[in-house]
Coordinates of N, CA and C in Angstrom, one line a residue:
M1 N 41.5 274.9 119.8 CA 40.2 275.6 120.1 C 39.1 274.7 120.4
R2 N 39.4 273.4 120.6 CA 38.4 272.4 120.9 C 37.7 272.8 122.2
S3 N 38.3 273.5 123.1 CA 37.7 273.9 124.4 C 36.6 274.8 124.3
L4 N 36.5 275.6 123.2 CA 35.4 276.6 123.0 C 34.1 275.9 122.8
P5 N 33.9 274.9 122.0 CA 32.6 274.1 122.0 C 32.3 273.5 123.3
V6 N 33.3 273.0 124.0 CA 33.0 272.4 125.3 C 32.5 273.4 126.3
L7 N 33.1 274.6 126.3 CA 32.7 275.7 127.1 C 31.3 276.1 126.8
R8 N 31.0 276.2 125.5 CA 29.6 276.6 125.0 C 28.6 275.6 125.5
R9 N 28.9 274.3 125.4 CA 28.0 273.3 125.8 C 27.7 273.4 127.3
L10 N 28.8 273.6 128.1 CA 28.7 273.7 129.5 C 27.8 274.9 129.9
I11 N 28.0 276.0 129.2 CA 27.2 277.2 129.5 C 25.8 277.0 129.1
R12 N 25.5 276.3 128.0 CA 24.1 276.0 127.6 C 23.5 275.1 128.6
Q13 N 24.2 274.1 129.1 CA 23.7 273.2 130.1 C 23.4 274.0 131.4
F14 N 24.3 274.9 131.8 CA 24.0 275.6 133.0 C 22.8 276.5 132.9
V15 N 22.7 277.2 131.7 CA 21.5 278.0 131.5 C 20.2 277.2 131.5
A16 N 20.2 276.0 130.9 CA 19.1 275.1 130.9 C 18.8 274.7 132.4
F17 N 19.8 274.3 133.1 CA 19.7 273.9 134.5 C 19.1 275.0 135.3
F18 N 19.5 276.2 135.1 CA 19.0 277.4 135.8 C 17.5 277.6 135.5
G19 N 17.1 277.4 134.2 CA 15.7 277.6 133.8 C 14.9 276.5 134.5
V20 N 15.4 275.3 134.5 CA 14.7 274.2 135.2 C 14.6 274.5 136.7
G21 N 15.7 275.0 137.2 CA 15.7 275.4 138.6 C 14.7 276.4 139.0
V22 N 14.4 277.4 138.1 CA 13.4 278.4 138.3 C 12.0 277.7 138.4
A23 N 11.7 276.8 137.5 CA 10.5 276.1 137.5 C 10.3 275.3 138.8
A24 N 11.4 274.6 139.1 CA 11.3 273.8 140.4 C 11.2 274.7 141.6
A25 N 11.9 275.8 141.6 CA 11.8 276.8 142.7 C 10.4 277.4 142.9
V26 N 9.7 277.6 141.8 CA 8.4 278.1 141.9 C 7.5 277.1 142.7
V27 N 7.7 275.8 142.3 CA 6.9 274.8 143.0 C 7.4 274.7 144.5
H28 N 8.7 274.7 144.7 CA 9.3 274.6 146.1 C 8.9 275.8 146.9
Y29 N 9.1 277.0 146.4 CA 8.8 278.2 147.2 C 7.3 278.3 147.4
G30 N 6.5 278.0 146.4 CA 5.1 278.1 146.5 C 4.6 277.2 147.7
L31 N 5.1 276.0 147.7 CA 4.7 275.1 148.8 C 5.2 275.6 150.1
L32 N 6.4 276.0 150.2 CA 7.0 276.5 151.4 C 6.2 277.7 152.0
I33 N 5.9 278.7 151.1 CA 5.2 279.8 151.6 C 3.8 279.5 152.0
G34 N 3.2 278.6 151.1 CA 1.8 278.2 151.5 C 1.7 277.5 152.8
L35 N 2.7 276.6 153.1 CA 2.6 275.9 154.3 C 3.0 276.8 155.5
V36 N 3.9 277.7 155.4 CA 4.3 278.5 156.5 C 3.2 279.6 156.7
E37 N 2.8 280.3 155.7 CA 1.9 281.4 155.8 C 0.4 280.9 155.9
G38 N 0.1 279.9 155.2 CA -1.3 279.5 155.2 C -1.6 278.4 156.2
A39 N -0.7 277.5 156.5 CA -1.0 276.4 157.4 C -0.3 276.6 158.7
G40 N 0.6 277.6 158.9 CA 1.3 277.8 160.1 C 2.4 276.8 160.4
S41 N 2.9 276.1 159.4 CA 4.0 275.2 159.6 C 5.3 275.9 159.9
H42 N 6.2 275.1 160.5 CA 7.5 275.6 160.8 C 8.3 275.6 159.4
P43 N 9.2 276.6 159.2 CA 9.9 276.6 157.9 C 10.7 275.4 157.5
V44 N 11.3 274.7 158.5 CA 12.2 273.6 158.1 C 11.4 272.5 157.5
P45 N 10.4 271.9 158.1 CA 9.6 270.8 157.4 C 8.9 271.3 156.2
A46 N 8.5 272.6 156.2 CA 7.8 273.2 155.0 C 8.7 273.2 153.8
T47 N 10.0 273.6 154.1 CA 10.9 273.7 152.9 C 11.3 272.3 152.5
L48 N 11.3 271.3 153.3 CA 11.6 269.9 152.9 C 10.5 269.4 152.0
A49 N 9.2 269.7 152.4 CA 8.1 269.3 151.5 C 8.2 270.0 150.2
G50 N 8.6 271.2 150.2 CA 8.8 272.0 148.9 C 9.9 271.4 148.1
Y51 N 11.0 271.0 148.8 CA 12.2 270.4 148.1 C 11.8 269.1 147.4
I52 N 11.0 268.3 148.0 CA 10.6 267.1 147.3 C 9.7 267.4 146.1
A53 N 8.7 268.3 146.2 CA 7.9 268.6 145.1 C 8.7 269.2 144.0
G54 N 9.6 270.1 144.3 CA 10.4 270.7 143.3 C 11.4 269.7 142.7
G55 N 11.8 268.8 143.4 CA 12.7 267.7 142.9 C 12.1 266.9 141.9
L56 N 10.8 266.6 142.0 CA 10.1 265.8 141.0 C 10.0 266.6 139.7
V57 N 9.8 267.9 139.7 CA 9.8 268.8 138.6 C 11.2 268.8 138.0
S58 N 12.2 268.9 138.8 CA 13.5 269.0 138.4 C 14.0 267.8 137.6
Y59 N 13.7 266.6 138.1 CA 14.1 265.3 137.5 C 13.6 265.3 136.0
V60 N 12.3 265.5 135.9 CA 11.6 265.4 134.6 C 12.2 266.4 133.6
L61 N 12.4 267.6 134.0 CA 12.8 268.7 133.1 C 14.3 268.6 132.8
N62 N 15.1 268.3 133.8 CA 16.6 268.2 133.6 C 17.0 267.0 132.7
R63 N 16.3 265.9 132.9 CA 16.6 264.7 132.1 C 16.4 265.0 130.6
K64 N 15.3 265.7 130.3 CA 15.0 266.0 129.0 C 15.7 267.2 128.4
H65 N 15.8 268.3 129.1 CA 16.2 269.6 128.6 C 17.6 270.0 128.9
T66 N 18.1 269.6 130.0 CA 19.5 270.1 130.4 C 20.6 269.1 130.0
Y67 N 20.4 267.8 130.3 CA 21.5 266.9 130.1 C 21.2 266.0 128.9
E68 N 19.9 266.0 128.3 CA 19.6 265.2 127.2 C 20.1 263.8 127.3
S69 N 19.8 263.3 128.5 CA 20.3 261.9 128.8 C 19.6 260.8 128.2
S70 N 20.4 259.8 127.8 CA 19.8 258.6 127.2 C 19.9 257.5 128.3
R71 N 20.5 257.8 129.4 CA 20.6 256.8 130.5 C 19.2 256.3 130.8
P72 N 19.0 255.0 130.9 CA 17.7 254.4 131.2 C 17.2 254.9 132.6
H73 N 15.9 255.1 132.7 CA 15.3 255.6 133.9 C 15.7 254.7 135.1
R74 N 15.8 253.4 134.9 CA 16.2 252.5 136.1 C 17.5 252.9 136.6
E75 N 18.4 253.5 135.8 CA 19.7 253.9 136.3 C 19.7 255.3 136.8
A76 N 19.1 256.2 136.0 CA 19.1 257.6 136.3 C 18.3 258.0 137.5
T77 N 17.2 257.3 137.8 CA 16.3 257.7 138.9 C 16.9 257.4 140.3
W78 N 17.6 256.3 140.4 CA 18.2 256.1 141.7 C 19.4 257.0 141.9
R79 N 20.1 257.3 140.8 CA 21.2 258.3 141.0 C 20.7 259.7 141.3
F80 N 19.6 260.1 140.6 CA 19.0 261.4 140.9 C 18.5 261.4 142.3
A81 N 17.9 260.3 142.8 CA 17.4 260.3 144.1 C 18.5 260.4 145.2
L82 N 19.7 259.8 144.9 CA 20.8 259.9 145.8 C 21.3 261.3 145.9
V83 N 21.5 261.9 144.7 CA 21.9 263.3 144.7 C 20.9 264.2 145.4
A84 N 19.6 264.0 145.1 CA 18.6 264.7 145.7 C 18.5 264.5 147.2
F85 N 18.8 263.3 147.7 CA 18.9 263.1 149.1 C 20.0 263.9 149.8
V86 N 21.1 264.0 149.2 CA 22.2 264.8 149.7 C 21.7 266.3 149.7
G87 N 21.1 266.7 148.6 CA 20.5 268.1 148.6 C 19.5 268.3 149.7
F88 N 18.7 267.3 149.9 CA 17.7 267.3 151.0 C 18.3 267.5 152.3
L89 N 19.4 266.8 152.6 CA 20.1 266.9 153.9 C 20.8 268.3 154.0
L90 N 21.4 268.8 152.8 CA 21.9 270.1 152.8 C 20.9 271.2 153.1
T91 N 19.7 271.0 152.5 CA 18.6 271.9 152.7 C 18.2 271.9 154.2
W92 N 18.0 270.7 154.7 CA 17.7 270.7 156.1 C 18.7 271.4 157.0
G93 N 20.0 271.0 156.8 CA 21.1 271.5 157.6 C 21.2 273.1 157.5
F94 N 21.2 273.6 156.3 CA 21.3 275.0 156.2 C 20.1 275.8 156.7
M95 N 18.9 275.3 156.4 CA 17.7 276.0 156.9 C 17.6 275.9 158.4
H96 N 18.0 274.8 159.0 CA 18.0 274.7 160.4 C 19.0 275.7 161.0
L97 N 20.2 275.7 160.4 CA 21.2 276.7 160.9 C 20.7 278.1 160.8
F98 N 20.2 278.5 159.6 CA 19.9 279.9 159.4 C 18.6 280.3 160.2
T99 N 17.6 279.5 160.2 CA 16.4 279.9 160.8 C 16.3 279.6 162.3
V100 N 16.8 278.4 162.7 CA 16.7 278.1 164.1 C 17.9 278.6 164.9
R101 N 19.1 278.3 164.5 CA 20.3 278.7 165.2 C 20.6 280.2 165.1
L102 N 20.4 280.8 163.9 CA 20.8 282.2 163.7 C 19.6 283.1 163.6
G103 N 18.4 282.6 163.6 CA 17.2 283.4 163.6 C 16.9 284.2 162.4
A104 N 17.4 283.8 161.3 CA 17.3 284.5 160.0 C 15.8 284.3 159.5
P105 N 15.3 285.3 158.8 CA 14.0 285.2 158.1 C 14.0 284.0 157.2
Y106 N 12.9 283.2 157.1 CA 13.0 281.9 156.4 C 13.2 282.1 154.9
L107 N 12.6 283.2 154.3 CA 12.8 283.3 152.8 C 14.2 283.7 152.5
A108 N 14.9 284.6 153.3 CA 16.3 284.9 153.0 C 17.1 283.7 153.2
A109 N 16.8 282.9 154.2 CA 17.6 281.6 154.5 C 17.4 280.7 153.3
Q110 N 16.2 280.6 152.8 CA 15.9 279.7 151.7 C 16.7 280.2 150.4
L111 N 16.8 281.4 150.2 CA 17.5 281.9 149.0 C 19.0 281.5 149.0
V112 N 19.6 281.7 150.2 CA 21.0 281.3 150.3 C 21.1 279.8 150.2
T113 N 20.3 279.0 150.8 CA 20.3 277.6 150.8 C 20.1 277.1 149.3
T114 N 19.2 277.7 148.6 CA 18.9 277.3 147.2 C 20.2 277.5 146.4
G115 N 20.9 278.5 146.6 CA 22.2 278.7 145.8 C 23.2 277.6 146.1
I116 N 23.3 277.3 147.3 CA 24.3 276.2 147.7 C 23.9 274.9 147.1
V117 N 22.6 274.6 147.3 CA 22.1 273.3 146.8 C 22.1 273.2 145.3
M118 N 21.8 274.3 144.6 CA 21.8 274.4 143.2 C 23.2 274.0 142.6
L119 N 24.3 274.6 143.2 CA 25.6 274.3 142.7 C 26.0 272.9 142.9
W120 N 25.7 272.3 144.1 CA 25.9 270.9 144.4 C 25.2 270.0 143.4
S121 N 23.9 270.3 143.1 CA 23.1 269.5 142.2 C 23.6 269.5 140.8
F122 N 23.9 270.7 140.3 CA 24.4 270.8 138.9 C 25.6 270.0 138.7
L123 N 26.6 270.1 139.6 CA 27.9 269.4 139.4 C 27.7 267.9 139.6
A124 N 26.9 267.5 140.6 CA 26.7 266.1 140.8 C 25.9 265.4 139.6
H125 N 24.8 266.1 139.2 CA 24.1 265.5 138.1 C 24.9 265.5 136.8
K126 N 25.6 266.5 136.5 CA 26.5 266.5 135.3 C 27.5 265.4 135.3
A127 N 28.2 265.3 136.4 CA 29.3 264.3 136.5 C 28.8 262.9 136.7
W128 N 27.6 262.7 137.3 CA 27.3 261.3 137.7 C 25.9 260.9 137.3
T129 N 24.9 261.6 137.6 CA 23.5 261.2 137.4 C 23.2 261.0 135.9
F130 N 23.4 262.0 135.1 CA 23.1 261.9 133.7 C 24.3 261.8 132.8
A131 N 25.4 261.6 133.3 CA 26.7 261.5 132.5 C 26.6 260.3 131.5

């Protein structure tokens, strides 16, 4: 029955990751919507600006609340940045595909993109960044 505590910890981590993701998404989507609706920016660069701002929130909160990592910042930050860079590229690629190629509404495209990038980020951070 050793697997039950491991499963509980994994579920707790994912719930914490999801909560941190909500906070980061508020920052990301707020900037995205503000830039598109308020400044007339194209959705792809606007979402990338939002991704960076949300990523900063994500690093601070995930390090402390999700993974409870004791890995020194000098190790964790470059790992986080590398995982975030892949997420950045995924965000660009999917948002470009959905909004430019397929003509989807930018918020619907962002919701799908967020789900894809969230799964990538959770697994990569758990296995590598904060392990």
